[in-house]
PDB file of C-alpha atoms and ligand atoms in Angstrom:
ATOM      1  CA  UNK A   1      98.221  83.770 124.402  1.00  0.00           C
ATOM      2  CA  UNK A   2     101.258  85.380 126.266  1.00  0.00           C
ATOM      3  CA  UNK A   3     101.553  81.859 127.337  1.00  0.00           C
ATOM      4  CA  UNK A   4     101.866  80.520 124.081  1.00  0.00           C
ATOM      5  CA  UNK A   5     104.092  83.348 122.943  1.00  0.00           C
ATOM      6  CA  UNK A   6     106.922  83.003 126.093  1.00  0.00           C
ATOM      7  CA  UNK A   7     106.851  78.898 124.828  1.00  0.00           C
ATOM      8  CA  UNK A   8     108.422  79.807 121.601  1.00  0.00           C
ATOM      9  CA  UNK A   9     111.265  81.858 122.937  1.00  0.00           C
ATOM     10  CA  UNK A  10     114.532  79.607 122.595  1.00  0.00           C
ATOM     11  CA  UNK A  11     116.886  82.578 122.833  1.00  0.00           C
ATOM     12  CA  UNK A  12     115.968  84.388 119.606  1.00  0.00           C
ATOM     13  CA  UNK A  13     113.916  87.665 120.739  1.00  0.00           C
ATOM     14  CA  UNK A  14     110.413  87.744 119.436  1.00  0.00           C
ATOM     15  CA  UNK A  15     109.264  90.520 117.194  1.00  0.00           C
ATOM     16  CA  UNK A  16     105.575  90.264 118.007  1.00  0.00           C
ATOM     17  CA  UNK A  17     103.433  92.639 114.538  1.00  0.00           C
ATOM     18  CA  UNK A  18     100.165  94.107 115.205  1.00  0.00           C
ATOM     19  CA  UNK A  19      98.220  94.521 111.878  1.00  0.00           C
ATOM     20  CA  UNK A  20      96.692  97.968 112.016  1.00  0.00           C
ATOM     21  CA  UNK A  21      94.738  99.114 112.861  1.00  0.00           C
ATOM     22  CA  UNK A  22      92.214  96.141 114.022  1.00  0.00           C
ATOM     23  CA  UNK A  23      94.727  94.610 116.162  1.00  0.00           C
ATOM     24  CA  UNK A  24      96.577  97.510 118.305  1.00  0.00           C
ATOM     25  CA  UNK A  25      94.023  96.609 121.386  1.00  0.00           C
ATOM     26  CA  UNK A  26      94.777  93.081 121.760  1.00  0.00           C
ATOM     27  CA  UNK A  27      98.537  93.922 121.010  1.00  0.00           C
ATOM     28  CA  UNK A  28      98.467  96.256 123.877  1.00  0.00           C
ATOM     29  CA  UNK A  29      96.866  93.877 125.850  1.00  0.00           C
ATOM     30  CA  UNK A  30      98.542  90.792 124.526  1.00  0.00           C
ATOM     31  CA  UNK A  31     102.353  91.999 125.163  1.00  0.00           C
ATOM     32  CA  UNK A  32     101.842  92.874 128.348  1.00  0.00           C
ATOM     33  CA  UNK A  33     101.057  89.004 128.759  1.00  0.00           C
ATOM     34  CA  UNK A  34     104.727  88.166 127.354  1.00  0.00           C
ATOM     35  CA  UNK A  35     107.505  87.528 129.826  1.00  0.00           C
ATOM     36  CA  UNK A  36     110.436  86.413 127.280  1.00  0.00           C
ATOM     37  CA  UNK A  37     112.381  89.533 125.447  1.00  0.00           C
ATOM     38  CA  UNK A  38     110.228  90.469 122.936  1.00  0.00           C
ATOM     39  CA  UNK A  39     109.767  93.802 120.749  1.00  0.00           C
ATOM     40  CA  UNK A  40     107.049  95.085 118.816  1.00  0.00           C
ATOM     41  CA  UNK A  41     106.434  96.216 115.564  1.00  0.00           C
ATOM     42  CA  UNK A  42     103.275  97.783 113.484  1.00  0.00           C
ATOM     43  CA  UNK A  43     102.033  96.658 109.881  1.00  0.00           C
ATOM     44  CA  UNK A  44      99.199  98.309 108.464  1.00  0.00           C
ATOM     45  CA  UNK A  45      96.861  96.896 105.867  1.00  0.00           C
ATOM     46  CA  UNK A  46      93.449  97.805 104.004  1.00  0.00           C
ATOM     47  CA  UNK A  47      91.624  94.714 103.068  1.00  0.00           C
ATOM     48  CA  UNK A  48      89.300  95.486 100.028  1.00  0.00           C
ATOM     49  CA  UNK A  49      85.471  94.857 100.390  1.00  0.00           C
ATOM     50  CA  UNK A  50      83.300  93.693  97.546  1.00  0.00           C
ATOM     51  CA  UNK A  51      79.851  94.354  99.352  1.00  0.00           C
ATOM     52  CA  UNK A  52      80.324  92.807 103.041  1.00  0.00           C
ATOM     53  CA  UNK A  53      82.731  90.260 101.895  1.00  0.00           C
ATOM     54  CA  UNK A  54      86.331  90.541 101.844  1.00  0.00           C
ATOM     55  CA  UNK A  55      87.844  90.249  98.134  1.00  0.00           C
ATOM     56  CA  UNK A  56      91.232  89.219  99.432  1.00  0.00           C
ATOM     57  CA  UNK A  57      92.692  92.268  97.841  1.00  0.00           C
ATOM     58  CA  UNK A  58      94.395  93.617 100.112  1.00  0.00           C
ATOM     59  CA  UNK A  59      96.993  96.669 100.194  1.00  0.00           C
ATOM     60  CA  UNK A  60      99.850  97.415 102.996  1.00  0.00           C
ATOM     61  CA  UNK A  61      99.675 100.901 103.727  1.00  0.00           C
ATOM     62  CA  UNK A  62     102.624 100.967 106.162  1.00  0.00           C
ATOM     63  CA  UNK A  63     105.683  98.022 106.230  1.00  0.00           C
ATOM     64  CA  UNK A  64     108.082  96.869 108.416  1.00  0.00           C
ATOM     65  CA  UNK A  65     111.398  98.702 107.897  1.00  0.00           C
ATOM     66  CA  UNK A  66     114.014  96.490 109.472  1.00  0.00           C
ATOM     67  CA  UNK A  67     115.847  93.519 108.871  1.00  0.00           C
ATOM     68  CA  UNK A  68     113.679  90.701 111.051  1.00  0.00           C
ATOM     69  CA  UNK A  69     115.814  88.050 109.992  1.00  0.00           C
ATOM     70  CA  UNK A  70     116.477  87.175 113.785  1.00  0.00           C
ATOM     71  CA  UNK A  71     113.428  86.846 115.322  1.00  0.00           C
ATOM     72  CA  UNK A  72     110.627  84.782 115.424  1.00  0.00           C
ATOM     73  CA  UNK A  73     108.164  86.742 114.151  1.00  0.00           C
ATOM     74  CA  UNK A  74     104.232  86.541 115.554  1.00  0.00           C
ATOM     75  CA  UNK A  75     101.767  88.447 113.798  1.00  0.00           C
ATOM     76  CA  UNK A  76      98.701  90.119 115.574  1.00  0.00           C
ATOM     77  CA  UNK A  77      95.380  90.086 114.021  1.00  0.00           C
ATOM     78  CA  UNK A  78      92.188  91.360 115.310  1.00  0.00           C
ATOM     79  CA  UNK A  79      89.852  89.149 113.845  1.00  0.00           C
ATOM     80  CA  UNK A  80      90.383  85.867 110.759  1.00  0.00           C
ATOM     81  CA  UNK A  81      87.156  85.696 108.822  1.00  0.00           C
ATOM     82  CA  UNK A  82      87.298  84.309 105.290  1.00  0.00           C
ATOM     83  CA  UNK A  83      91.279  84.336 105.579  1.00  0.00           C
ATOM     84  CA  UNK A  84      91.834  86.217 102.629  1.00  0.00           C
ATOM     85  CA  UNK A  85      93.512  88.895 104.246  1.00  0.00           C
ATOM     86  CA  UNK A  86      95.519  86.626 106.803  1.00  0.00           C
ATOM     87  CA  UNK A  87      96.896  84.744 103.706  1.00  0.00           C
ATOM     88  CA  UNK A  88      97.875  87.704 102.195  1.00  0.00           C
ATOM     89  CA  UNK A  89      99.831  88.838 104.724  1.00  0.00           C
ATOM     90  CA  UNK A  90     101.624  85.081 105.576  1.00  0.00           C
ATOM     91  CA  UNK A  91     102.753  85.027 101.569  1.00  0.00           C
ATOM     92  CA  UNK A  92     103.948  88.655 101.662  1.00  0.00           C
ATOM     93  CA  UNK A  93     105.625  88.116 104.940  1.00  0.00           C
ATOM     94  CA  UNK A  94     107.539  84.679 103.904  1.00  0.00           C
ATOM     95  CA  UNK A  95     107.982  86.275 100.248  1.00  0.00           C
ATOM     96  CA  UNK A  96     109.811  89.917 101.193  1.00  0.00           C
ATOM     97  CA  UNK A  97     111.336  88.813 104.637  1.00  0.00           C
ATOM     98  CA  UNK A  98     113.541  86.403 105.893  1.00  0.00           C
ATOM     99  CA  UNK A  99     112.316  85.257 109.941  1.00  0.00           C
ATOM    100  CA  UNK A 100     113.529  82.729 112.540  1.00  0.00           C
ATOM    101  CA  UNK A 101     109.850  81.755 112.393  1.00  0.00           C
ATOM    102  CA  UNK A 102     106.701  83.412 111.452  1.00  0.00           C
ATOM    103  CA  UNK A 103     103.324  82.166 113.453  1.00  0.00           C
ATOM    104  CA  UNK A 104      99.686  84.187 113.102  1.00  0.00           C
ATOM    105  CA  UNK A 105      97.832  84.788 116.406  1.00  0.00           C
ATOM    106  CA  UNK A 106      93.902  85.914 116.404  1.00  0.00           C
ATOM    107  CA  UNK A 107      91.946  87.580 118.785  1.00  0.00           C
ATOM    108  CA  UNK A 108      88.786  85.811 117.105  1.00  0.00           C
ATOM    109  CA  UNK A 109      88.497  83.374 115.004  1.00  0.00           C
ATOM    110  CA  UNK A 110      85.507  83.277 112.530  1.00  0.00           C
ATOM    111  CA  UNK A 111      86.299  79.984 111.419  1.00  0.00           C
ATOM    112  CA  UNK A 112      82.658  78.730 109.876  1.00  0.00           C
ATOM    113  CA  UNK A 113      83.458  81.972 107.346  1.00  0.00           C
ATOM    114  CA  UNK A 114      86.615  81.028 106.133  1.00  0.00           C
ATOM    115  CA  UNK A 115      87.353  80.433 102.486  1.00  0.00           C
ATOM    116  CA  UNK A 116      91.455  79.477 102.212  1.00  0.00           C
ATOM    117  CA  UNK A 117      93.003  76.692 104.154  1.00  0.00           C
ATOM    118  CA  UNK A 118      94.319  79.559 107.043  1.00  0.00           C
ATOM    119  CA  UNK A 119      94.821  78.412 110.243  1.00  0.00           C
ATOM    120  CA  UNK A 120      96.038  80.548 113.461  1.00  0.00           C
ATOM    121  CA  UNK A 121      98.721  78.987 115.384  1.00  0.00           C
ATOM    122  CA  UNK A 122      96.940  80.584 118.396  1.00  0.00           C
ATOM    123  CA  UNK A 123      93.405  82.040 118.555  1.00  0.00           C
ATOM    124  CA  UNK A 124      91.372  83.765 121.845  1.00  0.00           C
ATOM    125  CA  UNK A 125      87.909  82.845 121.034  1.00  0.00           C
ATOM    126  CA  UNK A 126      86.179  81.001 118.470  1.00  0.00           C
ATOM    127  CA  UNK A 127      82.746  82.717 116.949  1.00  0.00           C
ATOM    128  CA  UNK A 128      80.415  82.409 114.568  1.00  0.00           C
ATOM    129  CA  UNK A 129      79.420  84.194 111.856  1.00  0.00           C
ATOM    130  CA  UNK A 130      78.517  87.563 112.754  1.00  0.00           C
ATOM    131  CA  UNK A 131      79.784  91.191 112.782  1.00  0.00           C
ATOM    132  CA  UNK A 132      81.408  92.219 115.843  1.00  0.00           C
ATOM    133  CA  UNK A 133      82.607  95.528 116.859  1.00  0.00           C
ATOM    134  CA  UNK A 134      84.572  96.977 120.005  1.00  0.00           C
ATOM    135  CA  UNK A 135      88.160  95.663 121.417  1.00  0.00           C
ATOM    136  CA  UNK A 136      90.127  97.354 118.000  1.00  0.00           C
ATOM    137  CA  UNK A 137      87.241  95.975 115.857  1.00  0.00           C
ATOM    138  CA  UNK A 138      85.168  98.604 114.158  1.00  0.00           C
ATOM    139  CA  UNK A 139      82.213  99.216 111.863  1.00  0.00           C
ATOM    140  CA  UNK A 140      82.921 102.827 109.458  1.00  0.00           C
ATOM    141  CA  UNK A 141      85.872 103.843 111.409  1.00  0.00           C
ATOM    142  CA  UNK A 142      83.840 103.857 114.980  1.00  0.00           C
ATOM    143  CA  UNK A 143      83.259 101.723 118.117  1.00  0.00           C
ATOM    144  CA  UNK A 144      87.152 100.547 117.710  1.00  0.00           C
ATOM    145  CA  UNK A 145      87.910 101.880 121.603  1.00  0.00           C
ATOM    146  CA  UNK A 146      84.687  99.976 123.173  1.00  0.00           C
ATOM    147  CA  UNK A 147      85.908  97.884 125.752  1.00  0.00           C
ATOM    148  CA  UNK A 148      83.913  95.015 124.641  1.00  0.00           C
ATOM    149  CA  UNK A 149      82.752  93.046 122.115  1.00  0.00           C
ATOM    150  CA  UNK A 150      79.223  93.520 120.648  1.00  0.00           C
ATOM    151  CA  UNK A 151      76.993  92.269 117.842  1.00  0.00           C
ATOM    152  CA  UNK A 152      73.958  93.811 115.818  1.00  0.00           C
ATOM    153  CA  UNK A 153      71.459  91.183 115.834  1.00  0.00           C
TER     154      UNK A 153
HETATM  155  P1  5GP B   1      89.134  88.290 106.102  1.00  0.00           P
HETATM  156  O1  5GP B   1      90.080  88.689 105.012  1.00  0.00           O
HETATM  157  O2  5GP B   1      89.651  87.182 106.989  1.00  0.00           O
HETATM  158  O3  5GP B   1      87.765  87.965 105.561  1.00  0.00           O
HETATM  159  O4  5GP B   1      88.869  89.579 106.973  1.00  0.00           O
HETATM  160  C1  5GP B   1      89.812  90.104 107.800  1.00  0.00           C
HETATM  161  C2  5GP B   1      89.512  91.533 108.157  1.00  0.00           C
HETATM  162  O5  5GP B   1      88.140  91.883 107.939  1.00  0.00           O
HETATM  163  C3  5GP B   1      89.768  91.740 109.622  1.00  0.00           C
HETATM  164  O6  5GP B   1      91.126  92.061 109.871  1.00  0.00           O
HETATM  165  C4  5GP B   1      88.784  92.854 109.961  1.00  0.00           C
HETATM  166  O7  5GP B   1      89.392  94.092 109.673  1.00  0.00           O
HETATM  167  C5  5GP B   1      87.630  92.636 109.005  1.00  0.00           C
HETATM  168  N1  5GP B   1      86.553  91.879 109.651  1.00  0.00           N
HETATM  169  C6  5GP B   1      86.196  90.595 109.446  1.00  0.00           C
HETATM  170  N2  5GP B   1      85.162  90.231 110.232  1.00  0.00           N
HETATM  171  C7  5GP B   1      84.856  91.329 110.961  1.00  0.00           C
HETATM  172  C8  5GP B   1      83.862  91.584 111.988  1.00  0.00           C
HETATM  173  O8  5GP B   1      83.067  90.741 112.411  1.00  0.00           O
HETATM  174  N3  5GP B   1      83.871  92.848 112.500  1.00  0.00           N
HETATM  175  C9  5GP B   1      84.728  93.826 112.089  1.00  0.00           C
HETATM  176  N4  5GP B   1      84.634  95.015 112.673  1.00  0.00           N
HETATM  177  N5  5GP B   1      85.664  93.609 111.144  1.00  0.00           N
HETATM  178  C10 5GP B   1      85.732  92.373 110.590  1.00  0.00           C
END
């Protein structure tokens, strides 16, 4: 993915967002990967859960302050399931803020969930439809600073 990030510098920085607080693992991971001037930037949302499935309502608890109108903006997600919440944040991101560019990059990719048309520009792994924790990823608030990533079965 660092890869994929230096091949869209073109002399605009890149502002690379980690949604909290999934993502801050692979974001610390990730942006040591980038070689291009980049900066980094947190965005924290709560995705709403009717029973185990997302209900796409989601809420940002914490925005980005400054004017990102000159970078090309990469969002950070932990994991893309149904999409919902990805979705969310690509409308509220192209709605409240003007970018050079705006791509989504996923840790994993659950795509045999997903229920919108939501597509990463770059994912890490593909999986299928189970309930991981570890790496960021958590179940109640724990297992978030496993260094892998595990299933129940
Ligand atoms: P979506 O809106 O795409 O259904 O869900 C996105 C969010 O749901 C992720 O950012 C993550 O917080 C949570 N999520 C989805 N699948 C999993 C999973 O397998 N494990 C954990 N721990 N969280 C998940």
């Amino acid at each position: 993915a660092g890869e994929y990030i230096d091949s869209l510098y073109d002399g605009s920085p890149i502002l690379l967002v980690s949604i909290l607080n999934g993502a801050f693992v692979f974001m610390a991971d990730l942006c040591r990967e980038v070689k291009v001037p980049c900066e980094i930037a947190f965005m924290a949302a709560k995705s709403y859960y009717e029973g185990t499935e997302s209900s796409g309502n989601v809420e940002i608890t914490m925005d980005l302050k400054h004017d990102i109108s000159k970078y090309h903006v990469v969002v950070i997600e932990d994991i893309i399931d149904t999409g919902l919440t990805a979705k969310f944040l690509i409308d509220f991101i192209n709605n409240n803020f003007q970018t050079k560019s705006t791509k989504f990059c996923s840790f994993l990719d659950k795509r045999i969930a997903r229920k919108t048309d939501v597509k990463p520009d770059y994912y890490g792994f593909e999986m299928d439809d189970k309930f991981v924790v570890g790496y960021g990823l958590d179940y109640e608030g724990y297992f978030r600073n496993l260094d892998y990533i595990v299933y129940k079965k």
